[in-house]
Every structure is written in C-alpha cells, then in structure tokens.
Amino acid sequence: MSERWTLSAACLAAVASALVGGLLFDELGPGQAVLGLVIQLIATAIVLRWRAAVVPAWCLTVVTATLAYAPIDWQRAFESQVTVWVPIMAAYAAARLIGRARNRTDVISGGIALLTWLMIMINGGPPELLASMGAAAPLLAGISFALWQRLRLAREDRLAQMAREREMAARERIALERSRMAADLHDLVTHEMVRVVLQARRLGDGGHGRDVEVASDEIAETASQALSQMRDFLSAVREGEDRHTPTEESTAEHFADELDALIAKQRSTGQQVHLINDAPADLQLTETVSRCFLRAAQEGLVNAAKHASGVEASVTFYEHENGHALLLTNSVPVVADNDELAGSGSGTGLRGIASRVRLLGGTMTARELDGQFCLRVAFPAAETSVEGPKQSVAGVPQSLTP
C-alpha cells in the first residue's frame, strides 16, 4: 500500500511540475510540458507494472537524462528543481533496490543506474555544493527508509520466533511434567501392589486363625493406602500444586523414622530386610534429598522383592568422605522364582531415580558385583547440607565408595 501511495505522489508531482514549469518558463510551451508529463507518467506506469528491484532505478535515470539533455525545453525547469517527480522517484528507487535486491546482479545493475543518475544531477543541475548534496538526499532517504523497513521486519520475525520458541519450550515442559507424573503414578501403584501380592502369597502359603486375620488386615490396609495415595496424587495434579509443602530441612530423627517405616512395610510382606543407619545425631538433609534417598530405598526393595524374593536385602545409610550415601544390596538368585512379578515392571523406576539424582547433583550406581545387586545413591556434602566429621562403614564394597 505504501508503494502505491508513493507512486501516486510521483504522478501528482509530475502533473504539478508540468503546470508550474509551463507557468514560470516561457520556453516551455504546452506541447513540451505535456510531452515531459507523459514521459514521467509512462515511467511511473512501468515501475508500477514491473516488480523487479532495478526497474525504478533505470526508469529514474532515463527520465532524468531526458529532462536534463533532450531537446524538449525542460532543461531550465530541471535546473531550477521544479521537477519534483525526480527526487520522489529517486527515494523510491533506492528503497526498492535495498529492500528487494535478490542477487549480486541486481545490486550491481541498480547501483550503476543510481550512480549514473547522481552524476547527471551533479553535472546537469546547478554547480553549488549545497545543490550537489541535495541531489544525494533522496538516495539517502530511500536507503534509510529501506533499512528501517528491514529492521522492523527482522524485529517482527525475531519476536515471532521467540514466541514460537516459548510455545515449544512450554510444550516440552508440559510433556516432561506429564512423563514425570506418569512415572510417579506408576511407581506409586507398583510399590503398593507388589506389597499386596506378596502379602496375599504369604496368606496363601498357609495360616490359621489369628495369622489369617492379621494378613487380611495388612492387605486391606495396604490397598487402602494405595487408593488414598493415588487419590491425593490425582487431586494434587488437578489442582496444579502439591498438598504437602516440603520443609527446608529434614533432621536425622525424621529421616530415620521414615526409613524405619519404609523397612517395616517391606518386612510386613515377609521380605527380609537388614537396616544399618549410621546417620549422625545432627544430620540435616534438605527435604528433596531426603525424599530422593527414601524413593531409592523403596525402589530398590521393591525390585529385590520382585526379582529375588526370599533373599535378604540390606539397606545401609552412611557417611563418606564427600557426603552421604544410601546402599542397598541383595544376592542375585541363580534362577528367578518370581517370574510373574519380575515381568510386571516397566524399567522406569530406576531411570526415574537416576534422573532425579542427577538433577540434584548426586550420583547413582546400579549393577551386579560379586554375585550381589548393588544400588547406591550418593550426594556430596554441599547438596545434603551436612556438617561434621566424615566416616565410612565397614562392609560397604570399596568399588562403590568414592
């Protein structure tokens, strides 16, 4: 739209130039005035018809040379700068060349045309320096306008790109959060259901009277806890916030109580678990690290129950020279005796623990060593916020100790 307005202004300037020139200069008769007007209008129509970047520059040069040198009696009007069409078209030609040049040929051809036009203006017009500077003003104005348009378009493109990047980042965060929630929900259901299965099998292995009643109560309690935890989890997801706001620090007593409760739940299924907790009395863990330790212990014990049922598992929490670590070990059975449970997992549990540990600045190792499966999660002192002397625990495999 701005181009059409510019070309319309050029047409009006050509008409005004013919009228003013015919009134001011006696040698410019009606015939010559109309002839010069027609030349300018034809050049404007050509510029409007052909969209190539170099067309306005060459039309400008041809018309300017015609008005300055052709025997049509427009020389005096040109020298007196009455031909307003020329500077308007010069600014437009420079703007189109800068804004639409697509290759080196366009730039060279348009540059030659504009340089030729500038020489005609300097040689054909008044010799004063001010007039020479004025001849270059339309070119500079057109170039400035074209550069401003390019900068505006580049800014709009950049803003649009930033908006797309923000949208993609938001979608990635949503996808990641959904994946994390799905993994958490899977772990929640899997851990509780494994306990239910083990308790049911324990009940099926035989029992009478009070033993049956206790085992049934344990199954009902575990299933109820699983449903309650799932309900709280889904409620928190729908509300977009966690109902349980974590505290800044977790004391040794609090951590030990939660670890004991976790071990007690596993023992209630018949799983043999040996616990060694060498946490100092002044232990202080951040809530995030404490939860990560507990989740690792829970995942390791459930995996041991699924893949090595009947084998004693050992959970050790200890200090090492760089911080604190939790080590879970269990013997690897020669023949799996719990194929149904062993095939019920998806493998996302340990991967999820490893991802959380890395994000918190810790390390996780899960591998077989000397006939034992070892799961070790460790955090440096800077991450666990623990102060005090560091010590090691006897019996911890040296290859799993930093």
Short mmCIF file of C-alpha atoms in Angstrom, two decimals:
data_model
loop_
_atom_site.label_atom_id
_atom_site.label_comp_id
_atom_site.label_asym_id
_atom_site.label_seq_id
_atom_site.Cartn_x
_atom_site.Cartn_y
_atom_site.Cartn_z
CA MET A 1 0.00 0.00 0.00
CA SER A 2 2.84 2.46 0.80
CA GLU A 3 4.36 1.82 -2.64
CA ARG A 4 1.12 2.74 -4.38
CA TRP A 5 0.89 5.92 -2.34
CA THR A 6 4.47 6.81 -3.26
CA LEU A 7 3.84 6.24 -6.97
CA SER A 8 0.60 8.22 -6.76
CA ALA A 9 2.56 11.07 -5.21
CA ALA A 10 5.06 10.81 -8.07
CA CYS A 11 2.25 11.13 -10.62
CA LEU A 12 0.85 14.18 -8.84
CA ALA A 13 4.37 15.66 -8.70
CA ALA A 14 4.75 15.15 -12.47
CA VAL A 15 1.48 16.97 -13.12
CA ALA A 16 2.45 19.79 -10.77
CA SER A 17 5.87 20.07 -12.42
CA ALA A 18 4.29 20.43 -15.88
CA LEU A 19 1.84 23.07 -14.67
CA VAL A 20 4.40 25.09 -12.72
CA GLY A 21 7.01 24.81 -15.48
CA GLY A 22 4.51 25.97 -18.10
CA LEU A 23 3.62 29.00 -15.98
CA LEU A 24 7.13 30.03 -14.94
CA PHE A 25 9.17 29.40 -18.09
CA ASP A 26 8.17 30.87 -21.45
CA GLU A 27 10.23 28.40 -23.47
CA LEU A 28 8.26 25.51 -22.01
CA GLY A 29 5.20 25.60 -24.17
CA PRO A 30 2.07 23.48 -23.77
CA GLY A 31 3.33 20.80 -26.13
CA GLN A 32 6.68 20.40 -24.37
CA ALA A 33 5.01 20.45 -20.95
CA VAL A 34 2.62 17.67 -21.97
CA LEU A 35 5.46 15.66 -23.54
CA GLY A 36 7.56 15.81 -20.36
CA LEU A 37 4.48 14.92 -18.28
CA VAL A 38 3.75 11.89 -20.49
CA ILE A 39 7.37 10.69 -20.15
CA GLN A 40 7.18 10.86 -16.34
CA LEU A 41 3.78 9.12 -16.23
CA ILE A 42 4.95 6.33 -18.55
CA ALA A 43 8.00 5.76 -16.36
CA THR A 44 5.74 5.61 -13.28
CA ALA A 45 3.48 3.06 -15.00
CA ILE A 46 6.49 0.91 -15.91
CA VAL A 47 7.68 0.99 -12.31
CA LEU A 48 4.21 0.01 -11.13
CA ARG A 49 3.93 -2.81 -13.68
CA TRP A 50 7.32 -4.50 -13.28
CA ARG A 51 8.30 -5.54 -9.75
CA ALA A 52 12.00 -6.09 -10.41
CA ALA A 53 14.28 -4.26 -7.98
CA VAL A 54 16.30 -2.47 -10.68
CA VAL A 55 13.37 -1.14 -12.77
CA PRO A 56 12.76 2.08 -10.78
CA ALA A 57 16.48 2.95 -10.81
CA TRP A 58 16.79 2.66 -14.57
CA CYS A 59 13.49 4.46 -15.22
CA LEU A 60 14.68 7.27 -12.95
CA THR A 61 17.98 7.55 -14.82
CA VAL A 62 16.36 7.57 -18.28
CA VAL A 63 13.73 10.18 -17.34
CA THR A 64 16.31 12.39 -15.58
CA ALA A 65 18.65 12.27 -18.60
CA THR A 66 15.71 13.10 -20.91
CA LEU A 67 14.64 16.11 -18.85
CA ALA A 68 18.25 17.35 -18.50
CA TYR A 69 19.58 16.84 -22.03
CA ALA A 70 16.82 16.03 -24.57
CA PRO A 71 15.64 18.91 -26.81
CA ILE A 72 12.19 19.21 -25.22
CA ASP A 73 12.84 22.53 -23.44
CA TRP A 74 12.71 21.06 -19.89
CA GLN A 75 16.36 21.95 -19.13
CA ARG A 76 15.62 25.18 -17.30
CA ALA A 77 12.80 23.65 -15.29
CA PHE A 78 15.13 20.82 -14.37
CA GLU A 79 17.96 23.19 -13.33
CA SER A 80 15.50 25.18 -11.23
CA GLN A 81 14.49 21.95 -9.44
CA VAL A 82 10.87 22.26 -10.43
CA THR A 83 10.73 18.58 -11.49
CA VAL A 84 9.64 17.21 -8.09
CA TRP A 85 8.99 13.79 -9.65
CA VAL A 86 12.77 13.16 -9.79
CA PRO A 87 13.62 13.24 -6.03
CA ILE A 88 10.44 11.29 -5.16
CA MET A 89 11.29 8.55 -7.64
CA ALA A 90 14.95 8.58 -6.52
CA ALA A 91 13.99 7.88 -2.92
CA TYR A 92 11.60 5.13 -4.04
CA ALA A 93 14.19 3.57 -6.39
CA ALA A 94 16.83 3.42 -3.65
CA ALA A 95 14.35 1.92 -1.16
CA ARG A 96 13.22 -0.79 -3.59
CA LEU A 97 16.78 -1.68 -4.57
CA ILE A 98 17.84 -2.09 -0.92
CA GLY A 99 14.66 -3.89 0.09
CA ARG A 100 14.20 -6.26 -2.86
CA ALA A 101 17.57 -6.99 -4.38
CA ARG A 102 17.87 -10.79 -4.54
CA ASN A 103 21.32 -11.32 -6.00
CA ARG A 104 24.58 -9.60 -6.84
CA THR A 105 23.45 -8.78 -10.40
CA ASP A 106 20.53 -6.72 -9.10
CA VAL A 107 22.78 -4.83 -6.71
CA ILE A 108 25.40 -4.05 -9.38
CA SER A 109 22.86 -3.08 -12.03
CA GLY A 110 20.83 -0.90 -9.68
CA GLY A 111 23.96 0.66 -8.23
CA ILE A 112 25.20 1.62 -11.72
CA ALA A 113 21.82 3.17 -12.54
CA LEU A 114 21.71 5.23 -9.33
CA LEU A 115 25.34 6.32 -9.70
CA THR A 116 24.63 7.43 -13.27
CA TRP A 117 21.61 9.34 -12.06
CA LEU A 118 23.67 11.05 -9.36
CA MET A 119 26.27 12.14 -11.92
CA ILE A 120 23.50 13.56 -14.15
CA MET A 121 22.12 15.50 -11.22
CA ILE A 122 25.51 16.94 -10.31
CA ASN A 123 26.51 17.82 -13.88
CA GLY A 124 23.12 18.86 -15.21
CA GLY A 125 21.96 20.83 -12.18
CA PRO A 126 23.38 23.95 -10.52
CA PRO A 127 27.06 23.57 -9.54
CA GLU A 128 26.71 24.70 -5.95
CA LEU A 129 27.83 22.24 -3.26
CA LEU A 130 24.53 22.53 -1.49
CA ALA A 131 22.72 21.54 -4.66
CA SER A 132 25.05 18.55 -5.07
CA MET A 133 24.33 17.44 -1.52
CA GLY A 134 20.65 17.93 -2.16
CA ALA A 135 20.90 15.65 -5.18
CA ALA A 136 22.13 12.81 -2.96
CA ALA A 137 19.47 13.43 -0.29
CA PRO A 138 16.70 11.37 -1.99
CA LEU A 139 19.02 8.39 -2.33
CA LEU A 140 19.98 8.58 1.32
CA ALA A 141 16.34 8.96 2.32
CA GLY A 142 15.35 5.92 0.29
CA ILE A 143 18.18 3.82 1.69
CA SER A 144 17.31 4.86 5.22
CA PHE A 145 13.67 4.00 4.69
CA ALA A 146 14.54 0.59 3.24
CA LEU A 147 16.88 -0.20 6.12
CA TRP A 148 14.22 0.85 8.63
CA GLN A 149 11.73 -1.46 6.96
CA ARG A 150 14.19 -4.34 7.04
CA LEU A 151 14.95 -3.76 10.70
CA ARG A 152 11.23 -3.64 11.50
CA LEU A 153 10.58 -6.87 9.62
CA ALA A 154 13.59 -8.51 11.25
CA ARG A 155 12.33 -7.45 14.68
CA GLU A 156 8.87 -8.83 13.92
CA ASP A 157 10.41 -12.10 12.71
CA ARG A 158 12.54 -12.31 15.85
CA LEU A 159 9.56 -11.68 18.10
CA ALA A 160 7.57 -14.32 16.24
CA GLN A 161 10.47 -16.76 16.55
CA MET A 162 10.79 -16.06 20.28
CA ALA A 163 7.05 -16.65 20.68
CA ARG A 164 7.36 -19.97 18.84
CA GLU A 165 10.35 -20.95 20.98
CA ARG A 166 8.46 -20.09 24.17
CA GLU A 167 5.49 -22.12 22.98
CA MET A 168 7.72 -25.09 22.12
CA ALA A 169 9.50 -24.82 25.47
CA ALA A 170 6.15 -24.73 27.26
CA ARG A 171 5.00 -27.80 25.36
CA GLU A 172 8.24 -29.60 26.21
CA ARG A 173 7.83 -28.70 29.89
CA ILE A 174 4.25 -29.97 29.83
CA ALA A 175 5.33 -33.20 28.12
CA LEU A 176 8.17 -33.66 30.61
CA GLU A 177 5.86 -33.00 33.54
CA ARG A 178 3.32 -35.45 32.20
CA SER A 179 6.04 -38.06 31.79
CA ARG A 180 7.26 -37.45 35.33
CA MET A 181 3.73 -37.66 36.74
CA ALA A 182 3.10 -40.86 34.82
CA ALA A 183 6.33 -42.34 36.22
CA ASP A 184 5.41 -41.26 39.75
CA LEU A 185 1.94 -42.73 39.46
CA HIS A 186 3.39 -45.96 38.04
CA ASP A 187 5.85 -46.22 40.93
CA LEU A 188 3.14 -45.46 43.47
CA VAL A 189 0.81 -48.16 42.20
CA THR A 190 3.59 -50.68 41.57
CA HIS A 191 5.12 -50.43 45.02
CA GLU A 192 1.84 -50.84 46.86
CA MET A 193 0.52 -53.58 44.59
CA VAL A 194 3.73 -55.58 44.95
CA ARG A 195 3.19 -55.49 48.70
CA VAL A 196 -0.39 -56.66 48.21
CA VAL A 197 0.75 -59.55 46.03
CA LEU A 198 3.44 -60.62 48.48
CA GLN A 199 1.06 -60.39 51.43
CA ALA A 200 -1.55 -62.40 49.54
CA ARG A 201 1.01 -65.07 48.69
CA ARG A 202 2.11 -65.15 52.29
CA LEU A 203 -1.51 -65.68 53.25
CA GLY A 204 -1.88 -68.40 50.65
CA ASP A 205 1.18 -70.28 51.90
CA GLY A 206 -0.78 -71.27 54.96
CA GLY A 207 -2.01 -69.75 58.14
CA HIS A 208 -4.77 -70.23 60.62
CA GLY A 209 -6.87 -68.14 62.90
CA ARG A 210 -5.15 -65.02 64.03
CA ASP A 211 -2.47 -65.17 61.31
CA VAL A 212 -5.09 -65.13 58.57
CA GLU A 213 -6.88 -62.20 60.19
CA VAL A 214 -3.68 -60.20 60.56
CA ALA A 215 -2.59 -60.91 56.98
CA SER A 216 -6.03 -59.92 55.65
CA ASP A 217 -5.92 -56.68 57.62
CA GLU A 218 -2.47 -55.93 56.24
CA ILE A 219 -3.68 -56.49 52.65
CA ALA A 220 -6.71 -54.28 53.20
CA GLU A 221 -4.58 -51.57 54.81
CA THR A 222 -2.00 -51.64 52.00
CA ALA A 223 -4.69 -51.48 49.32
CA SER A 224 -6.45 -48.63 51.14
CA GLN A 225 -3.18 -46.73 51.43
CA ALA A 226 -2.56 -47.22 47.72
CA LEU A 227 -6.01 -45.87 46.83
CA SER A 228 -5.62 -42.95 49.23
CA GLN A 229 -2.19 -42.05 47.87
CA MET A 230 -3.46 -42.29 44.29
CA ARG A 231 -6.42 -40.08 45.14
CA ASP A 232 -4.16 -37.48 46.78
CA PHE A 233 -1.78 -37.63 43.84
CA LEU A 234 -4.50 -37.10 41.24
CA SER A 235 -6.09 -34.37 43.35
CA ALA A 236 -2.75 -32.55 43.58
CA VAL A 237 -2.27 -32.89 39.81
CA ARG A 238 -5.73 -31.45 39.08
CA GLU A 239 -5.18 -28.54 41.44
CA GLY A 240 -1.73 -27.90 39.97
CA GLU A 241 0.00 -27.89 43.34
CA ASP A 242 1.36 -30.30 45.92
CA ARG A 243 -0.70 -30.64 49.06
CA HIS A 244 2.40 -31.48 51.08
CA THR A 245 4.71 -28.49 51.24
CA PRO A 246 8.23 -29.78 51.91
CA THR A 247 10.16 -28.31 54.80
CA GLU A 248 13.55 -26.78 54.20
CA GLU A 249 15.47 -29.32 56.27
CA SER A 250 14.93 -32.88 57.48
CA THR A 251 16.53 -33.92 60.76
CA ALA A 252 18.18 -37.26 61.41
CA GLU A 253 15.28 -38.36 63.62
CA HIS A 254 12.68 -37.53 60.98
CA PHE A 255 14.64 -39.25 58.23
CA ALA A 256 15.27 -42.29 60.42
CA ASP A 257 11.57 -42.59 61.27
CA GLU A 258 10.56 -42.53 57.62
CA LEU A 259 13.26 -45.03 56.71
CA ASP A 260 12.17 -47.35 59.56
CA ALA A 261 8.54 -47.08 58.42
CA LEU A 262 9.52 -48.00 54.90
CA ILE A 263 11.51 -51.02 56.09
CA ALA A 264 8.64 -52.09 58.34
CA LYS A 265 6.22 -52.05 55.40
CA GLN A 266 8.50 -54.28 53.40
CA ARG A 267 9.03 -56.65 56.31
CA SER A 268 5.27 -56.97 56.69
CA THR A 269 5.21 -58.68 53.29
CA GLY A 270 7.65 -61.33 54.50
CA GLN A 271 10.66 -59.75 52.86
CA GLN A 272 13.86 -59.98 54.90
CA VAL A 273 15.47 -56.56 55.20
CA HIS A 274 18.54 -55.68 57.28
CA LEU A 275 18.92 -51.98 58.07
CA ILE A 276 22.08 -50.13 59.07
CA ASN A 277 21.51 -46.43 59.70
CA ASP A 278 24.68 -44.59 60.65
CA ALA A 279 23.24 -41.11 60.31
CA PRO A 280 24.76 -38.74 62.88
CA ALA A 281 22.54 -37.18 65.51
CA ASP A 282 22.93 -33.74 63.98
CA LEU A 283 22.19 -34.88 60.42
CA GLN A 284 20.34 -32.30 58.34
CA LEU A 285 19.14 -33.18 54.86
CA THR A 286 17.22 -30.99 52.51
CA GLU A 287 13.71 -32.32 52.03
CA THR A 288 14.35 -33.01 48.34
CA VAL A 289 17.46 -35.08 49.00
CA SER A 290 15.76 -36.91 51.88
CA ARG A 291 12.85 -37.87 49.64
CA CYS A 292 15.24 -38.98 46.94
CA PHE A 293 17.04 -41.30 49.39
CA LEU A 294 13.72 -42.78 50.53
CA ARG A 295 12.47 -43.23 46.97
CA ALA A 296 15.69 -45.00 46.05
CA ALA A 297 15.38 -47.34 49.04
CA GLN A 298 11.74 -48.03 48.20
CA GLU A 299 12.52 -48.75 44.56
CA GLY A 300 15.45 -50.99 45.45
CA LEU A 301 13.45 -53.02 47.98
CA VAL A 302 10.51 -53.48 45.61
CA ASN A 303 12.86 -54.61 42.85
CA ALA A 304 14.51 -57.03 45.29
CA ALA A 305 11.09 -58.42 46.24
CA LYS A 306 10.16 -58.87 42.59
CA HIS A 307 13.42 -60.30 41.28
CA ALA A 308 14.91 -62.01 44.34
CA SER A 309 12.08 -62.92 46.70
CA GLY A 310 13.16 -64.84 49.75
CA VAL A 311 16.65 -63.30 49.62
CA GLU A 312 17.65 -60.93 52.39
CA ALA A 313 18.19 -57.33 51.34
CA SER A 314 20.47 -54.93 53.15
CA VAL A 315 19.94 -51.17 53.38
CA THR A 316 22.83 -49.04 54.65
CA PHE A 317 22.83 -45.29 55.11
CA TYR A 318 26.28 -43.94 55.87
CA GLU A 319 28.64 -41.01 55.67
CA HIS A 320 31.57 -40.98 53.31
CA GLU A 321 34.35 -38.50 52.81
CA ASN A 322 32.38 -36.39 50.36
CA GLY A 323 28.87 -36.52 51.80
CA HIS A 324 26.22 -39.17 52.43
CA ALA A 325 25.12 -42.28 50.61
CA LEU A 326 22.49 -44.99 50.72
CA LEU A 327 23.50 -48.51 49.65
CA LEU A 328 21.06 -51.35 49.00
CA THR A 329 22.34 -54.85 48.28
CA ASN A 330 20.76 -58.25 47.75
CA SER A 331 22.04 -61.54 46.43
CA VAL A 332 21.23 -62.34 42.83
CA PRO A 333 19.35 -65.66 42.62
CA VAL A 334 20.61 -68.19 40.13
CA VAL A 335 17.06 -68.94 38.97
CA ALA A 336 14.28 -66.39 39.27
CA ASP A 337 11.48 -67.75 41.45
CA ASN A 338 9.03 -64.93 40.92
CA ASP A 339 8.70 -64.62 37.15
CA GLU A 340 5.23 -63.10 37.24
CA LEU A 341 6.25 -60.20 39.44
CA ALA A 342 9.65 -59.85 37.77
CA GLY A 343 7.96 -59.19 34.44
CA SER A 344 5.48 -56.68 35.83
CA GLY A 345 7.86 -53.71 35.85
CA SER A 346 8.47 -51.25 33.05
CA GLY A 347 12.04 -50.26 33.95
CA THR A 348 11.08 -46.64 34.53
CA GLY A 349 11.66 -46.75 38.27
CA LEU A 350 15.46 -46.82 38.32
CA ARG A 351 15.66 -44.47 35.34
CA GLY A 352 13.45 -42.00 37.18
CA ILE A 353 15.59 -42.25 40.32
CA ALA A 354 18.76 -41.75 38.27
CA SER A 355 17.28 -38.67 36.60
CA ARG A 356 16.27 -37.11 39.93
CA VAL A 357 19.66 -37.86 41.48
CA ARG A 358 21.48 -36.20 38.58
CA LEU A 359 19.25 -33.14 38.75
CA LEU A 360 20.06 -32.79 42.46
CA GLY A 361 23.81 -33.05 41.87
CA GLY A 362 24.29 -36.62 43.09
CA THR A 363 25.31 -39.93 41.54
CA MET A 364 23.57 -43.29 41.26
CA THR A 365 25.14 -46.69 40.57
CA ALA A 366 23.10 -49.84 39.89
CA ARG A 367 24.97 -53.03 38.95
CA GLU A 368 25.86 -56.58 39.89
CA LEU A 369 29.06 -57.04 41.89
CA ASP A 370 30.39 -60.35 43.21
CA GLY A 371 27.02 -62.08 42.98
CA GLN A 372 25.14 -59.17 44.55
CA PHE A 373 22.97 -56.48 43.05
CA CYS A 374 24.08 -53.12 44.44
CA LEU A 375 22.14 -49.89 44.24
CA ARG A 376 23.98 -46.85 45.56
CA VAL A 377 22.79 -43.26 45.70
CA ALA A 378 25.21 -40.59 46.95
CA PHE A 379 25.11 -36.84 47.37
CA PRO A 380 28.03 -34.54 48.15
CA ALA A 381 28.04 -32.62 51.41
CA ALA A 382 27.22 -29.36 49.62
CA GLU A 383 23.95 -30.89 48.39
CA THR A 384 22.93 -32.63 51.64
CA SER A 385 23.86 -29.61 53.83
CA VAL A 386 25.52 -31.80 56.45
CA GLU A 387 28.37 -30.67 58.66
CA GLY A 388 30.59 -32.78 60.91
CA PRO A 389 33.32 -35.42 60.61
CA LYS A 390 33.01 -37.96 57.85
CA GLN A 391 33.40 -41.71 58.45
CA SER A 392 32.95 -44.90 56.48
CA VAL A 393 31.04 -48.07 57.28
CA ALA A 394 32.62 -51.48 57.37
CA GLY A 395 31.21 -53.92 54.85
CA VAL A 396 30.49 -51.36 52.12
CA PRO A 397 32.10 -52.52 48.84
CA GLN A 398 35.10 -50.29 48.18
CA SER A 399 34.27 -50.15 44.47
CA LEU A 400 31.00 -48.41 45.38
CA THR A 401 32.67 -45.90 47.71
CA PRO A 402 34.09 -42.70 46.14
#
